[in-house]
């Protein structure tokens, strides 16, 4: 039904969000996700809903589809705008992409920034584990 609605021109932000969710749900694993299609949907969503959070989600999808460097370029733009200052998911996303590129020192710094901003314990524990991983990788 969703695919038919999109084909027929239903391009509201809700239809786009539903399409993104459907593509995530369809994939059994992150590696099986159609990240290129999700990236295209986020580009369309950004036109309907031009927020920095949507742009951050686009950065994550682009990183999965085209590599961490492409996602980092979008994150750099977001940092320059300053709209997400104080939002822990910005440095957390940056840290993950830096980690995936093997840029351990920068990744550790970004994880520390995210840890300073995060307010819930499960996310704090996750970020702390990731920080420990990059610090160990840096030592090796």
CSV table of C-alpha atoms in Angstrom, one decimal:
chain,number,residue,atom,x,y,z
A,1,UNK,CA,0.0,0.0,0.0
A,2,UNK,CA,2.8,2.4,0.9
A,3,UNK,CA,4.7,1.7,-2.4
A,4,UNK,CA,1.4,2.3,-4.3
A,5,UNK,CA,0.8,5.5,-2.4
A,6,UNK,CA,4.3,6.8,-3.2
A,7,UNK,CA,4.0,5.8,-6.8
A,8,UNK,CA,0.7,7.7,-7.0
A,9,UNK,CA,2.3,10.9,-5.7
A,10,UNK,CA,1.7,10.7,-2.0
A,11,UNK,CA,4.8,12.7,-1.0
A,12,UNK,CA,3.7,14.2,2.3
A,13,UNK,CA,6.2,14.2,5.1
A,14,UNK,CA,4.2,11.4,6.8
A,15,UNK,CA,4.3,9.2,3.6
A,16,UNK,CA,8.1,9.8,3.3
A,17,UNK,CA,8.6,8.9,7.0
A,18,UNK,CA,6.5,5.8,6.6
A,19,UNK,CA,8.5,4.8,3.5
A,20,UNK,CA,11.8,5.2,5.5
A,21,UNK,CA,10.4,3.1,8.3
A,22,UNK,CA,9.1,0.5,5.9
A,23,UNK,CA,12.6,0.1,4.3
A,24,UNK,CA,14.1,-0.3,7.8
A,25,UNK,CA,11.5,-2.8,8.8
A,26,UNK,CA,11.9,-4.8,5.5
A,27,UNK,CA,15.6,-5.4,6.1
A,28,UNK,CA,16.6,-8.2,8.5
A,29,UNK,CA,20.0,-6.6,9.2
A,30,UNK,CA,21.5,-3.1,8.7
A,31,UNK,CA,23.6,-4.5,5.9
A,32,UNK,CA,20.5,-5.5,4.0
A,33,UNK,CA,18.9,-2.1,4.2
A,34,UNK,CA,18.4,-0.1,1.0
A,35,UNK,CA,20.4,2.9,2.3
A,36,UNK,CA,20.6,4.6,-1.1
A,37,UNK,CA,16.8,4.6,-1.3
A,38,UNK,CA,16.6,5.8,2.3
A,39,UNK,CA,19.0,8.6,1.5
A,40,UNK,CA,16.8,9.7,-1.4
A,41,UNK,CA,13.7,9.6,0.8
A,42,UNK,CA,15.6,11.8,3.4
A,43,UNK,CA,16.5,14.3,0.7
A,44,UNK,CA,12.8,14.5,-0.2
A,45,UNK,CA,11.8,14.7,3.4
A,46,UNK,CA,14.3,17.5,4.0
A,47,UNK,CA,12.5,19.6,1.3
A,48,UNK,CA,9.2,19.1,3.1
A,49,UNK,CA,10.6,19.3,6.7
A,50,UNK,CA,13.9,21.3,6.5
A,51,UNK,CA,15.1,20.6,10.0
A,52,UNK,CA,18.6,19.9,11.3
A,53,UNK,CA,17.4,16.6,12.8
A,54,UNK,CA,16.2,15.4,9.4
A,55,UNK,CA,19.6,16.5,8.0
A,56,UNK,CA,21.4,14.5,10.7
A,57,UNK,CA,19.3,11.5,9.7
A,58,UNK,CA,20.3,12.1,6.1
A,59,UNK,CA,23.9,12.2,7.1
A,60,UNK,CA,23.6,8.7,8.8
A,61,UNK,CA,21.8,7.3,5.7
A,62,UNK,CA,24.4,8.8,3.3
A,63,UNK,CA,27.2,7.4,5.4
A,64,UNK,CA,25.7,3.9,5.2
A,65,UNK,CA,25.1,4.2,1.5
A,66,UNK,CA,28.2,6.0,0.3
A,67,UNK,CA,30.7,5.8,3.2
A,68,UNK,CA,31.5,7.7,6.4
A,69,UNK,CA,33.3,10.5,4.7
A,70,UNK,CA,30.2,11.6,2.8
A,71,UNK,CA,28.2,11.5,6.1
A,72,UNK,CA,30.9,13.5,7.9
A,73,UNK,CA,30.7,16.2,5.3
A,74,UNK,CA,27.0,16.7,6.1
A,75,UNK,CA,27.7,16.6,9.8
A,76,UNK,CA,30.3,19.3,9.4
A,77,UNK,CA,27.7,21.5,7.8
A,78,UNK,CA,25.4,20.9,10.7
A,79,UNK,CA,28.1,21.8,13.2
A,80,UNK,CA,28.8,25.0,11.4
A,81,UNK,CA,25.1,26.0,11.5
A,82,UNK,CA,25.0,25.4,15.3
A,83,UNK,CA,21.3,24.4,15.4
A,84,UNK,CA,22.1,21.1,17.1
A,85,UNK,CA,24.5,22.4,19.7
A,86,UNK,CA,23.7,20.6,22.9
A,87,UNK,CA,22.0,17.6,21.1
A,88,UNK,CA,24.0,14.5,22.0
A,89,UNK,CA,23.2,12.6,18.8
A,90,UNK,CA,25.2,15.0,16.7
A,91,UNK,CA,28.6,14.3,18.3
A,92,UNK,CA,27.5,10.6,18.8
A,93,UNK,CA,26.9,10.3,15.0
A,94,UNK,CA,30.1,12.1,14.2
A,95,UNK,CA,32.0,9.8,16.6
A,96,UNK,CA,30.6,6.7,15.0
A,97,UNK,CA,31.6,7.8,11.5
A,98,UNK,CA,35.1,8.8,12.7
A,99,UNK,CA,35.4,5.4,14.4
A,100,UNK,CA,34.4,3.7,11.1
A,101,UNK,CA,37.2,5.6,9.4
A,102,UNK,CA,39.7,4.6,12.0
A,103,UNK,CA,40.2,8.2,13.2
A,104,UNK,CA,40.5,7.1,16.8
A,105,UNK,CA,41.6,10.3,18.5
A,106,UNK,CA,38.9,12.4,16.8
A,107,UNK,CA,36.3,9.7,17.5
A,108,UNK,CA,37.2,9.6,21.2
A,109,UNK,CA,36.8,13.4,21.4
A,110,UNK,CA,33.4,13.2,19.8
A,111,UNK,CA,32.3,10.4,22.1
A,112,UNK,CA,33.4,12.5,25.1
A,113,UNK,CA,31.3,15.4,23.8
A,114,UNK,CA,28.3,13.1,23.3
A,115,UNK,CA,28.7,11.7,26.8
A,116,UNK,CA,28.8,15.2,28.3
A,117,UNK,CA,25.4,15.9,26.7
A,118,UNK,CA,23.5,12.6,27.0
A,119,UNK,CA,20.8,12.4,29.6
A,120,UNK,CA,19.6,8.8,29.6
A,121,UNK,CA,21.5,5.9,31.1
A,122,UNK,CA,21.2,3.3,28.4
A,123,UNK,CA,22.6,5.7,25.8
A,124,UNK,CA,25.3,6.8,28.2
A,125,UNK,CA,26.4,3.2,28.7
A,126,UNK,CA,26.4,2.6,25.0
A,127,UNK,CA,28.5,5.7,24.3
A,128,UNK,CA,30.9,4.8,27.1
A,129,UNK,CA,31.4,1.4,25.6
A,130,UNK,CA,32.1,2.9,22.2
A,131,UNK,CA,34.6,5.3,23.8
A,132,UNK,CA,36.4,2.5,25.5
A,133,UNK,CA,36.6,0.6,22.2
A,134,UNK,CA,38.1,3.5,20.3
A,135,UNK,CA,40.6,4.2,23.1
A,136,UNK,CA,41.7,0.5,23.0
A,137,UNK,CA,42.0,0.7,19.2
A,138,UNK,CA,44.1,3.8,19.5
A,139,UNK,CA,46.5,2.0,21.8
A,140,UNK,CA,47.0,-0.9,19.4
